[in-house]
PDB file of N, CA and C in Angstrom:
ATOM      1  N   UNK A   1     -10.652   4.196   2.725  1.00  0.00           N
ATOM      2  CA  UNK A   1      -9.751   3.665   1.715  1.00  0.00           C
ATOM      3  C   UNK A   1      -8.477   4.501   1.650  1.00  0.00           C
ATOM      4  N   UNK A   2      -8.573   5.812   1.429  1.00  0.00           N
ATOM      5  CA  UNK A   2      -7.836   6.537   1.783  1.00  0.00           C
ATOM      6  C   UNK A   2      -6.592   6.447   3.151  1.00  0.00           C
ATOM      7  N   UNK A   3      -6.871   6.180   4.218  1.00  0.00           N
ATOM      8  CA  UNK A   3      -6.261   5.513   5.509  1.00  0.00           C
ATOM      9  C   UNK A   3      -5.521   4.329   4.813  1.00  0.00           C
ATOM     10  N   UNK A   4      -6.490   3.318   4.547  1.00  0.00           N
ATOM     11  CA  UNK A   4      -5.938   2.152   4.256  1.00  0.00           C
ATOM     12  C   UNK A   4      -4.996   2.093   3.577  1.00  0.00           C
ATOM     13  N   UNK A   5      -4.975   2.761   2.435  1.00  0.00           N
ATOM     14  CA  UNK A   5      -3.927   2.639   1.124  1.00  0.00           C
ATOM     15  C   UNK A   5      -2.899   3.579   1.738  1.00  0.00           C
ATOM     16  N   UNK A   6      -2.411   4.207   2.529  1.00  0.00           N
ATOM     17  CA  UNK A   6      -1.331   4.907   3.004  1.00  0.00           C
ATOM     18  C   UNK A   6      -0.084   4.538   3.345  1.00  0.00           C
ATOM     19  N   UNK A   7       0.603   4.862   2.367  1.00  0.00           N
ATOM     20  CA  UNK A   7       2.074   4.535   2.610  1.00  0.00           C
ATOM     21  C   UNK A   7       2.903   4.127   3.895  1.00  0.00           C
ATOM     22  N   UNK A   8       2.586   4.618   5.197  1.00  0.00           N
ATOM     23  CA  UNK A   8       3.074   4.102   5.943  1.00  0.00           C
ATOM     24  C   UNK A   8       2.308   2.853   7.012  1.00  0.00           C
ATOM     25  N   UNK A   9       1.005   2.776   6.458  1.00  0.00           N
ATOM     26  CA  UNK A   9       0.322   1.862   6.664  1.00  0.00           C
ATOM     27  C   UNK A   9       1.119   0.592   6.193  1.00  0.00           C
ATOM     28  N   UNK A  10       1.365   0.301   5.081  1.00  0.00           N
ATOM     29  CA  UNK A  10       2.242  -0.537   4.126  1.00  0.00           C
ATOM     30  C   UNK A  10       1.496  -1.722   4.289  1.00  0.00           C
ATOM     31  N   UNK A  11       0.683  -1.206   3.630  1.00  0.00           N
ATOM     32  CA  UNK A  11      -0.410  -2.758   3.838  1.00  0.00           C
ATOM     33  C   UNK A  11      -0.601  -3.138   2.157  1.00  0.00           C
ATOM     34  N   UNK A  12       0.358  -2.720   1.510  1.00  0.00           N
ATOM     35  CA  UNK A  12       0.035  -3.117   0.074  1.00  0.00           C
ATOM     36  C   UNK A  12       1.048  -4.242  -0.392  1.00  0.00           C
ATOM     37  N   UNK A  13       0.542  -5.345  -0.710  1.00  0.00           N
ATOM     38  CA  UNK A  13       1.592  -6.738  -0.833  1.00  0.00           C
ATOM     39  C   UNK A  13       1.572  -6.776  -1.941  1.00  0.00           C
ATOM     40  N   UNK A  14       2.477  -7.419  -2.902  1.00  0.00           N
ATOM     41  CA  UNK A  14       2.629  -7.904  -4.468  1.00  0.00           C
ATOM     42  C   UNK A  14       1.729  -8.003  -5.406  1.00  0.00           C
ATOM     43  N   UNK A  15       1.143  -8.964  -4.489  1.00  0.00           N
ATOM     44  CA  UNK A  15      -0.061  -9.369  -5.306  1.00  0.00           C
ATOM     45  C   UNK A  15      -1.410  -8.942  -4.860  1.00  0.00           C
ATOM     46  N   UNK A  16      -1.654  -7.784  -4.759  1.00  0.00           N
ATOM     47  CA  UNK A  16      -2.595  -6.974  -4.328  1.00  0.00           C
ATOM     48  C   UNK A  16      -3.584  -5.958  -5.303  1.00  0.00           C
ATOM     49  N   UNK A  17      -3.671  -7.100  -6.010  1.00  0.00           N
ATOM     50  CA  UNK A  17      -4.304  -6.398  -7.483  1.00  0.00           C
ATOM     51  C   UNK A  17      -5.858  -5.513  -7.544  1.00  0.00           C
ATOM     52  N   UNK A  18      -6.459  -6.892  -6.611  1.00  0.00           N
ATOM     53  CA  UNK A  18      -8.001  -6.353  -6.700  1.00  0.00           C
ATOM     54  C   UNK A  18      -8.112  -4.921  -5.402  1.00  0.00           C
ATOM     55  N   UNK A  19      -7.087  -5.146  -4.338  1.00  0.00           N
ATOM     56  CA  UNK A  19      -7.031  -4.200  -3.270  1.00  0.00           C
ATOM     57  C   UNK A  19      -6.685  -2.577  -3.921  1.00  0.00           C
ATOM     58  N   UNK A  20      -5.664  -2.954  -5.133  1.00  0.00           N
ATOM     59  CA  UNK A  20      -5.395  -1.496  -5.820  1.00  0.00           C
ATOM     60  C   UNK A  20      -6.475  -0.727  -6.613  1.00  0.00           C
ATOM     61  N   UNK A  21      -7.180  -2.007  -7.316  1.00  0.00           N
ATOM     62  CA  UNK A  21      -8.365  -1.750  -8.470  1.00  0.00           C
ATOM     63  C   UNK A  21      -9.325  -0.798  -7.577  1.00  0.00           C
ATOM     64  N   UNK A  22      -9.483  -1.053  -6.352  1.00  0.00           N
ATOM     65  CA  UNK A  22     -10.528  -0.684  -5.257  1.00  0.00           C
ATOM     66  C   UNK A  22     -10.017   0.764  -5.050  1.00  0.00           C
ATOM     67  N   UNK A  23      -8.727   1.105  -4.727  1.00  0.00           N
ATOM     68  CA  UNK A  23      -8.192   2.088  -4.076  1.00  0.00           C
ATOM     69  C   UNK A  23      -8.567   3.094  -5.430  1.00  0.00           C
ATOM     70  N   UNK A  24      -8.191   2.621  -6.970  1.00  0.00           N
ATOM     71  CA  UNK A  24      -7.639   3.203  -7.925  1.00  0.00           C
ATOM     72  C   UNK A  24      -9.021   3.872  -8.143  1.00  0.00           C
ATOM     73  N   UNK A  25     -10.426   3.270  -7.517  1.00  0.00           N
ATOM     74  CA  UNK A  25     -11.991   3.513  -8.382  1.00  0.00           C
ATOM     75  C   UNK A  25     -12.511   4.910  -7.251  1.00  0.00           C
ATOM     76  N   UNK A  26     -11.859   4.413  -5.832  1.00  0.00           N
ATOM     77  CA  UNK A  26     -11.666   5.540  -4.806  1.00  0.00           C
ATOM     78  C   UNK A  26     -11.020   6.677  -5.205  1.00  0.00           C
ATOM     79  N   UNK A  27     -10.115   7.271  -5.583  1.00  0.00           N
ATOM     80  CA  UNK A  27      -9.316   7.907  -5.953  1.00  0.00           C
ATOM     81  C   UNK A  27      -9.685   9.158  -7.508  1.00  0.00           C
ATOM     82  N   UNK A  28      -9.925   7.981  -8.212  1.00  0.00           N
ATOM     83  CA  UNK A  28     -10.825   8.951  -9.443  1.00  0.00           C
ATOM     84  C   UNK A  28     -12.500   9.181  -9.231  1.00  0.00           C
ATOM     85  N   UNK A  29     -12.940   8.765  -8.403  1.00  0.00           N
ATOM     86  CA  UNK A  29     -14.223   9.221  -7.544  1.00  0.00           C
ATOM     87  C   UNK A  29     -13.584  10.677  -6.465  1.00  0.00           C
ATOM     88  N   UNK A  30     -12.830  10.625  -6.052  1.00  0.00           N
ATOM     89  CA  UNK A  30     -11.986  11.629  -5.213  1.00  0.00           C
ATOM     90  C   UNK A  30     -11.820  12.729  -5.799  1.00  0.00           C
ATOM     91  N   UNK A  31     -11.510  12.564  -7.316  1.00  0.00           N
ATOM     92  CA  UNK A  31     -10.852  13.473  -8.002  1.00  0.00           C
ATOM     93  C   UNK A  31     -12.014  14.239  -9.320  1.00  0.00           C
ATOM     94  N   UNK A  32     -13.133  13.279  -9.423  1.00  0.00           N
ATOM     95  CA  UNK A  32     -13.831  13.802  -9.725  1.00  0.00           C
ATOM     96  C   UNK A  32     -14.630  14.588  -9.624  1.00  0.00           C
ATOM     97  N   UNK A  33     -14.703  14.404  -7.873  1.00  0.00           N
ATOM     98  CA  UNK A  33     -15.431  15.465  -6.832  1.00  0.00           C
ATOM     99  C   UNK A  33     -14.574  16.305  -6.225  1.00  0.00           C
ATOM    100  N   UNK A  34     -13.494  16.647  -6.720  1.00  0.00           N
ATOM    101  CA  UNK A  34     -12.365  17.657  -5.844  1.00  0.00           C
ATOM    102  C   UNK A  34     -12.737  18.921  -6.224  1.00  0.00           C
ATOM    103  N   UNK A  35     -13.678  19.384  -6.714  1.00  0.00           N
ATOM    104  CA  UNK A  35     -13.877  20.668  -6.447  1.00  0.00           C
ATOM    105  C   UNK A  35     -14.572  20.564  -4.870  1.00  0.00           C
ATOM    106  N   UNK A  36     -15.186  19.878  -4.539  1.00  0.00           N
ATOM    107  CA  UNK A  36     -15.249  19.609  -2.743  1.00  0.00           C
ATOM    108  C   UNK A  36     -14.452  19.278  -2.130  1.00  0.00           C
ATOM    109  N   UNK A  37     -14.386  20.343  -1.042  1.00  0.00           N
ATOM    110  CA  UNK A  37     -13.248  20.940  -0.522  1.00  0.00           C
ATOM    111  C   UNK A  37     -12.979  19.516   0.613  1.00  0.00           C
ATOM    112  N   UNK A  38     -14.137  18.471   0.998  1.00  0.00           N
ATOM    113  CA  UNK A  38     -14.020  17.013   1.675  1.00  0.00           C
ATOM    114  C   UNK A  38     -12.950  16.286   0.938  1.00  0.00           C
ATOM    115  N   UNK A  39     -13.173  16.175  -0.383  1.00  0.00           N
ATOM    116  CA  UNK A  39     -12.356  15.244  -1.538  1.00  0.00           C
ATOM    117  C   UNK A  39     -11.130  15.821  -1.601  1.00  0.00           C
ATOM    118  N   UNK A  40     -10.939  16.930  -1.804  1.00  0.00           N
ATOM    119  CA  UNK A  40      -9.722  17.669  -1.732  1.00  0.00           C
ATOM    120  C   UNK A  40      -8.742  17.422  -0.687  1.00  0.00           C
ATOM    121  N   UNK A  41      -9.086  17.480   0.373  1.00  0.00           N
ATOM    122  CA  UNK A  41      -8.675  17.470   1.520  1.00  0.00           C
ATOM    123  C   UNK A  41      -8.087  16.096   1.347  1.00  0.00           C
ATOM    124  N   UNK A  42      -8.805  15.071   1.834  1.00  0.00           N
ATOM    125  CA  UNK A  42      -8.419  13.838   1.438  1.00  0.00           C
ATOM    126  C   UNK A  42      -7.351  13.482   0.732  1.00  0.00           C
ATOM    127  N   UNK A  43      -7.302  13.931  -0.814  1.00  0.00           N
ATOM    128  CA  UNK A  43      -5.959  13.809  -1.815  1.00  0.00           C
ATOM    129  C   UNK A  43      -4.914  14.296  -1.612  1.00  0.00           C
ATOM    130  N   UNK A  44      -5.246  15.664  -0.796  1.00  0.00           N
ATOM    131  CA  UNK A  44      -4.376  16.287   0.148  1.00  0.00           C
ATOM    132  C   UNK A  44      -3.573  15.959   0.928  1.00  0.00           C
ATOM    133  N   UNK A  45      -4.516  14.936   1.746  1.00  0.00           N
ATOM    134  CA  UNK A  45      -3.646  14.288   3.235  1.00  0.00           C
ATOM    135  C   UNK A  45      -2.507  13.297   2.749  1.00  0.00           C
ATOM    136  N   UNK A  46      -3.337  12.470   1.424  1.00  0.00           N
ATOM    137  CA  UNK A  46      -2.398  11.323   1.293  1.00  0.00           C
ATOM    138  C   UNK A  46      -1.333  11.653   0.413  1.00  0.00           C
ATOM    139  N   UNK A  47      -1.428  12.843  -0.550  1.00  0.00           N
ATOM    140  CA  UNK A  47      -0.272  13.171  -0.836  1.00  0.00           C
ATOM    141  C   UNK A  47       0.989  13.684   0.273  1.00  0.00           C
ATOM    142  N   UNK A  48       0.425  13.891   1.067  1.00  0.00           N
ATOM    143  CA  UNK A  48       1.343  14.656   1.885  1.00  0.00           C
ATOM    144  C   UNK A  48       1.744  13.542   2.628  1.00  0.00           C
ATOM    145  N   UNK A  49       1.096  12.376   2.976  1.00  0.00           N
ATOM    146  CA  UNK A  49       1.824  11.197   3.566  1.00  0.00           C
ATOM    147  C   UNK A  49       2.675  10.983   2.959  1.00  0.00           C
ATOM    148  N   UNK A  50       2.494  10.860   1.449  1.00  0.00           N
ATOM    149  CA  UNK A  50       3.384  10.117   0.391  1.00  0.00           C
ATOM    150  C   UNK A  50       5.070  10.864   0.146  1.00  0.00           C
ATOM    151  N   UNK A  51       4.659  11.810   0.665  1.00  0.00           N
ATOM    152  CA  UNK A  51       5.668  13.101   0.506  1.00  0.00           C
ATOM    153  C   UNK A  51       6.327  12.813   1.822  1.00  0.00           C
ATOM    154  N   UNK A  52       6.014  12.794   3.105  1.00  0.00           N
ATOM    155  CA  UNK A  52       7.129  12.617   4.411  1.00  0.00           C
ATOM    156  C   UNK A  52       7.506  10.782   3.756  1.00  0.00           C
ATOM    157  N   UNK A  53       7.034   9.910   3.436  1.00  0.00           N
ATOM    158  CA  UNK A  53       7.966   8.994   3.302  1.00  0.00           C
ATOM    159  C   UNK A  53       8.772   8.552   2.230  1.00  0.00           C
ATOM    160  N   UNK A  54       8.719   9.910   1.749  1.00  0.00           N
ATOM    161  CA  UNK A  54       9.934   9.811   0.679  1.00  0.00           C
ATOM    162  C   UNK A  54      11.069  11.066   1.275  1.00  0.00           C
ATOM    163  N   UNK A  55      11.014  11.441   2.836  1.00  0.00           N
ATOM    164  CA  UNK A  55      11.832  11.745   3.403  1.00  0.00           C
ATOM    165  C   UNK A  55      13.145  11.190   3.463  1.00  0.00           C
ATOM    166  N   UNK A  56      14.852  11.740   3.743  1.00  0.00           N
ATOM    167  CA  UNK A  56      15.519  11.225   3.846  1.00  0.00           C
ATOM    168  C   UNK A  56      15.680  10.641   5.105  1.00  0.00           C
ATOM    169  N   UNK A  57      15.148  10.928   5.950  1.00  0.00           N
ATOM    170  CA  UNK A  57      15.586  10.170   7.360  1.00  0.00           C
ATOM    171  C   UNK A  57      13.967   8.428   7.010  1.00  0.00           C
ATOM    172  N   UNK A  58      13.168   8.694   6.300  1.00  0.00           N
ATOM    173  CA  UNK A  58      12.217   7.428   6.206  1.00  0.00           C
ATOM    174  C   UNK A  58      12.682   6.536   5.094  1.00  0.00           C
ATOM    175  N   UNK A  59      13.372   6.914   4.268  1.00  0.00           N
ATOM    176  CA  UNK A  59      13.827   6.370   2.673  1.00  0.00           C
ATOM    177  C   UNK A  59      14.590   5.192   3.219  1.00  0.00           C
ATOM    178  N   UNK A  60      15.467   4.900   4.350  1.00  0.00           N
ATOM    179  CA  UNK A  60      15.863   3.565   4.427  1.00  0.00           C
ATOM    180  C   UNK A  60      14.914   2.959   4.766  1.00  0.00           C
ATOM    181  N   UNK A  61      13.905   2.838   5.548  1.00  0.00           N
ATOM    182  CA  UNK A  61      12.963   1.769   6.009  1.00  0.00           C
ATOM    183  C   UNK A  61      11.445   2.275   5.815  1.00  0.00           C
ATOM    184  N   UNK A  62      10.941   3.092   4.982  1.00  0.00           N
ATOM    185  CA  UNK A  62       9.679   3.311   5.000  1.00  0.00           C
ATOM    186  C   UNK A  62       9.096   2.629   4.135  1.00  0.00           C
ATOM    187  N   UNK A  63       8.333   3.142   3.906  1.00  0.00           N
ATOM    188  CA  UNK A  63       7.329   2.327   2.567  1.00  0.00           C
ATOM    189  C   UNK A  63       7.856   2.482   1.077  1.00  0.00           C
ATOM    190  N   UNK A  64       9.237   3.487   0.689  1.00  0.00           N
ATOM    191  CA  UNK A  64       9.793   3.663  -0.159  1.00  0.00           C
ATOM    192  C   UNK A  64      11.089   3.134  -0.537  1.00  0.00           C
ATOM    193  N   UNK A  65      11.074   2.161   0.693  1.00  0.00           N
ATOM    194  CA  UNK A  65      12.815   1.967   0.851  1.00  0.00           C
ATOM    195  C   UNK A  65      12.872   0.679  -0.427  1.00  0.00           C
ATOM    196  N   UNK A  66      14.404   0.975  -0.340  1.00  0.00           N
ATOM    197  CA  UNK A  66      14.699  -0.339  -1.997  1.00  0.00           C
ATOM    198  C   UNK A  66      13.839  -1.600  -1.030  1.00  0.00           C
ATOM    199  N   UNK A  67      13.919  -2.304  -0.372  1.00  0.00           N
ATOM    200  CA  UNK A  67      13.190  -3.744   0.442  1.00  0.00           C
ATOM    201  C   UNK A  67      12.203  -3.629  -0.141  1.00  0.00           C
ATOM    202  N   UNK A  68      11.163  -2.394   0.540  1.00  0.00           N
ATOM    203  CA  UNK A  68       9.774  -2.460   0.275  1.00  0.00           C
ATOM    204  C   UNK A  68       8.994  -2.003  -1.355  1.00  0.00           C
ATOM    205  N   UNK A  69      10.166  -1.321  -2.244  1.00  0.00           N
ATOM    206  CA  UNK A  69       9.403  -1.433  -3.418  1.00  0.00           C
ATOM    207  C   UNK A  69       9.927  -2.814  -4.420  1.00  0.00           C
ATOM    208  N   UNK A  70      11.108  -3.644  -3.963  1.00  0.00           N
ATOM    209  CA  UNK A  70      11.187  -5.019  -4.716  1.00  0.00           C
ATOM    210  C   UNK A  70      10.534  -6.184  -4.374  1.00  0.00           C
ATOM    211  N   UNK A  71      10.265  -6.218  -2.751  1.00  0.00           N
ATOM    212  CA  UNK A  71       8.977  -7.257  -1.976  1.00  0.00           C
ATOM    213  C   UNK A  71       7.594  -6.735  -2.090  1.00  0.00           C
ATOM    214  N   UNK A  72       7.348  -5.349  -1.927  1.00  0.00           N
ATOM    215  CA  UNK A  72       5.516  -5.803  -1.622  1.00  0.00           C
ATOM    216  C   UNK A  72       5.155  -4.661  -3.219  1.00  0.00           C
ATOM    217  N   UNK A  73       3.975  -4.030  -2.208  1.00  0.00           N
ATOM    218  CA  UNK A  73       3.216  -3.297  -3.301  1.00  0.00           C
ATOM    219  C   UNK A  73       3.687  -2.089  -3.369  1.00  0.00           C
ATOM    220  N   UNK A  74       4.711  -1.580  -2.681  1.00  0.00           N
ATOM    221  CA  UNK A  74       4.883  -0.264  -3.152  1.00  0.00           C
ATOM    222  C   UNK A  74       4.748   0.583  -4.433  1.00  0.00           C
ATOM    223  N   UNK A  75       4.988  -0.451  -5.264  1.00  0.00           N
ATOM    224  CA  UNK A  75       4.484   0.325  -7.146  1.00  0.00           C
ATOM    225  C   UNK A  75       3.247   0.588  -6.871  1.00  0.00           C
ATOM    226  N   UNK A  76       2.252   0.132  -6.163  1.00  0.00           N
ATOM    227  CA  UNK A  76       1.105   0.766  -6.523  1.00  0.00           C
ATOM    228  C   UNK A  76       0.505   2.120  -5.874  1.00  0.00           C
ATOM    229  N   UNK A  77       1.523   2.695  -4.866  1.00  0.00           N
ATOM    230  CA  UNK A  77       1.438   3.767  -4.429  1.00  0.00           C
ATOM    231  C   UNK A  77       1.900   4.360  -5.574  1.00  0.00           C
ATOM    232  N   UNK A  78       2.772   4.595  -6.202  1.00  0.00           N
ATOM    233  CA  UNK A  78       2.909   5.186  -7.522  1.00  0.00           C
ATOM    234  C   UNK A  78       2.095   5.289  -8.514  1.00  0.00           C
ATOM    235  N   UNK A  79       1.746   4.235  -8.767  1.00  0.00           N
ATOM    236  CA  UNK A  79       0.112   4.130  -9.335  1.00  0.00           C
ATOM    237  C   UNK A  79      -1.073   5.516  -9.148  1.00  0.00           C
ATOM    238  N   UNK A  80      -1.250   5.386  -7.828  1.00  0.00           N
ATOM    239  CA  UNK A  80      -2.033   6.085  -7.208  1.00  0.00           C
ATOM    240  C   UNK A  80      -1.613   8.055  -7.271  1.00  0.00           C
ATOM    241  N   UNK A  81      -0.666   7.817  -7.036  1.00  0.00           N
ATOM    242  CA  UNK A  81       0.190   9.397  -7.240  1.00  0.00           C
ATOM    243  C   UNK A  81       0.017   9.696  -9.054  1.00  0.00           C
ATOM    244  N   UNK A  82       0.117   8.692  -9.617  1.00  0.00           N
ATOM    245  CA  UNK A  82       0.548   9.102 -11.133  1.00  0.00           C
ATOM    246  C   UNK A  82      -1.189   9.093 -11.646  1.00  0.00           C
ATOM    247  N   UNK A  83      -2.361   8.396 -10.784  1.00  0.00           N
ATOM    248  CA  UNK A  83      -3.601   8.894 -10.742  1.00  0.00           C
ATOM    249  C   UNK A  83      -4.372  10.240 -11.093  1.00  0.00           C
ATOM    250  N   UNK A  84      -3.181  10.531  -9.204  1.00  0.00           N
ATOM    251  CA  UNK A  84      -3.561  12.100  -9.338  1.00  0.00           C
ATOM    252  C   UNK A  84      -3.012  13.151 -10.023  1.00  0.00           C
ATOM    253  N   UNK A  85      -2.098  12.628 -10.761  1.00  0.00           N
ATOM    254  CA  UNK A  85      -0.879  13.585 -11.727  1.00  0.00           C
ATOM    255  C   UNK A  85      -1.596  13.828 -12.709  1.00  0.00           C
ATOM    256  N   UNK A  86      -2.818  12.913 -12.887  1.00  0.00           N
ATOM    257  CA  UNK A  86      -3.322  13.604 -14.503  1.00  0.00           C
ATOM    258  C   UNK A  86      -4.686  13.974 -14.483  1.00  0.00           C
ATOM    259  N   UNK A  87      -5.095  14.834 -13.330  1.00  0.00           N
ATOM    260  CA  UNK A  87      -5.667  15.302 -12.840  1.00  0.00           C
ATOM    261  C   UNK A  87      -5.392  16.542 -12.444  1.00  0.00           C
ATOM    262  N   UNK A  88      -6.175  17.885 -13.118  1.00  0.00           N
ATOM    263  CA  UNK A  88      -5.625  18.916 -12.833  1.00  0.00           C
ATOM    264  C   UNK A  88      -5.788  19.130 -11.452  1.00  0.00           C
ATOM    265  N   UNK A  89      -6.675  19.308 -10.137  1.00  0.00           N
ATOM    266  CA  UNK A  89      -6.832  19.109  -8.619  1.00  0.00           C
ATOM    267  C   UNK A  89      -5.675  18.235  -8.428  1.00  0.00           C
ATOM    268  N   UNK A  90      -5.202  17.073  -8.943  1.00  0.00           N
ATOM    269  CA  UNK A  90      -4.781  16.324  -8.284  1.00  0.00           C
ATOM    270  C   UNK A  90      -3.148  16.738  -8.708  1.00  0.00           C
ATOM    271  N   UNK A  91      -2.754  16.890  -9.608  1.00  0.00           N
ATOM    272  CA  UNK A  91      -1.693  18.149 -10.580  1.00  0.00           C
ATOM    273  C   UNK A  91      -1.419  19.064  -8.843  1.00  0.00           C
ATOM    274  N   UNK A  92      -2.240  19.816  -8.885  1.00  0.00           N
ATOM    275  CA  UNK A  92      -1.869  20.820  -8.040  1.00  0.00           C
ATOM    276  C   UNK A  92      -1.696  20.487  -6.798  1.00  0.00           C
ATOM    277  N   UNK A  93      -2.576  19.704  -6.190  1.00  0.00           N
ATOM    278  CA  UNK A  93      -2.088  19.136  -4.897  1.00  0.00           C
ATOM    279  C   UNK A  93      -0.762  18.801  -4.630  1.00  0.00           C
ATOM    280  N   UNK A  94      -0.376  17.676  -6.003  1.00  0.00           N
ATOM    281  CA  UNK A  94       1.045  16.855  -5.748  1.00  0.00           C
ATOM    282  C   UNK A  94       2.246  18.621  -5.594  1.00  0.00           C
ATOM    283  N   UNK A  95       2.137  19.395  -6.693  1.00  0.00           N
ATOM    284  CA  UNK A  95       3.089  20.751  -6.869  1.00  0.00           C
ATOM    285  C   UNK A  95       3.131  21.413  -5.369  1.00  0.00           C
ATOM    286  N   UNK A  96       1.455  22.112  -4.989  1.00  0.00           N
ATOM    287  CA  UNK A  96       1.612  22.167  -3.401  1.00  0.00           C
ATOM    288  C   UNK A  96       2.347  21.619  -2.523  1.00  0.00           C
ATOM    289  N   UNK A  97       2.370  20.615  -2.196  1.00  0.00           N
ATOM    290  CA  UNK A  97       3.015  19.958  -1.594  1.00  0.00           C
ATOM    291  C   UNK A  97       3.764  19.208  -1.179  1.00  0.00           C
ATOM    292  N   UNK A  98       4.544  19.650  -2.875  1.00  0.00           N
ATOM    293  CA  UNK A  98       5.890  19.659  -3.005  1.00  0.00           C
ATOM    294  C   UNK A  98       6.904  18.253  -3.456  1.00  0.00           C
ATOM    295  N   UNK A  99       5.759  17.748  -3.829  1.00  0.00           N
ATOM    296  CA  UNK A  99       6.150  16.347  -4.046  1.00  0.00           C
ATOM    297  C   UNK A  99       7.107  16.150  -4.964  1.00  0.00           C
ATOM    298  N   UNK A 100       6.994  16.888  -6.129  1.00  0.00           N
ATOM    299  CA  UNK A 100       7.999  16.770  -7.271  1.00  0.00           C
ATOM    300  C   UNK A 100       9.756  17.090  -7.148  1.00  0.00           C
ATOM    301  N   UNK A 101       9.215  18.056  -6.077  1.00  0.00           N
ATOM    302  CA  UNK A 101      10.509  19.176  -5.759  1.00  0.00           C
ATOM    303  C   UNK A 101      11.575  17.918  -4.574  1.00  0.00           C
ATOM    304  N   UNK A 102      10.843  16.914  -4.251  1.00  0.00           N
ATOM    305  CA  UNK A 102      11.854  16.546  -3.661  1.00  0.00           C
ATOM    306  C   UNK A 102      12.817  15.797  -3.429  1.00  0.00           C
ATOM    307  N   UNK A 103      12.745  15.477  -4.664  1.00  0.00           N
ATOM    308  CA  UNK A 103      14.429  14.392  -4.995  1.00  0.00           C
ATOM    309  C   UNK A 103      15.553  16.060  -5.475  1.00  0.00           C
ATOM    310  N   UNK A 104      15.158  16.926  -5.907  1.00  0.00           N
ATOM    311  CA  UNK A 104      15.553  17.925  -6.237  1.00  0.00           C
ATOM    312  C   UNK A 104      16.590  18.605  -5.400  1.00  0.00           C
ATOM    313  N   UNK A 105      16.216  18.522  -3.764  1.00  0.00           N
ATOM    314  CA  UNK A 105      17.037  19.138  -3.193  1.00  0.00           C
ATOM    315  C   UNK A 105      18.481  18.674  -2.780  1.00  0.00           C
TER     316      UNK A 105
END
């Protein structure tokens, strides 16, 4: 699920409600078990996907670009990030790896 729901996968369409509900039950199962260092890892990876495509050289055409968050599902990658935001594991992952810091620069 993790794979699947990945931003540059961009397999998330508009109306992709029950596909998010799925990802969203994955995710706080993820985070509930993140003191295992498996689960961790995981929240890990996909934050850090989420983080290169909010790169400036990917921001015109990635999974973040203006196209893809007014046509498909891109809000629900946000979703998923703002998941792990209220989650202390998941808190620290996003800070690690710098996610916040990078409209900043």
């Amino acid at each position: 699920i993790f794979n699947w729901a990945s931003p540059p996968e961009k397999r998330f369409r508009q109306n992709d409600r029950l596909e998010a509900l799925a990802c969203k039950k994955a995710f706080k199962y993820a985070l509930h078990f993140a003191g295992d260092e498996y689960y961790k890892e995981m929240l890990s990876n996909y934050a850090a996907r989420c983080f290169h495509e909010l790169g400036e050289e990917r921001l015109p055409s990635g999974a973040f670009s203006t196209k893809q968050l007014v046509t498909s599902g891109a809000p629900y990658y946000f979703m998923l990030l703002g998941l792990m935001s209220s989650h202390s594991v998941g808190l620290e992952t996003l800070n690690t790896i710098g996610i916040f810091q990078r409209g900043s620069s």
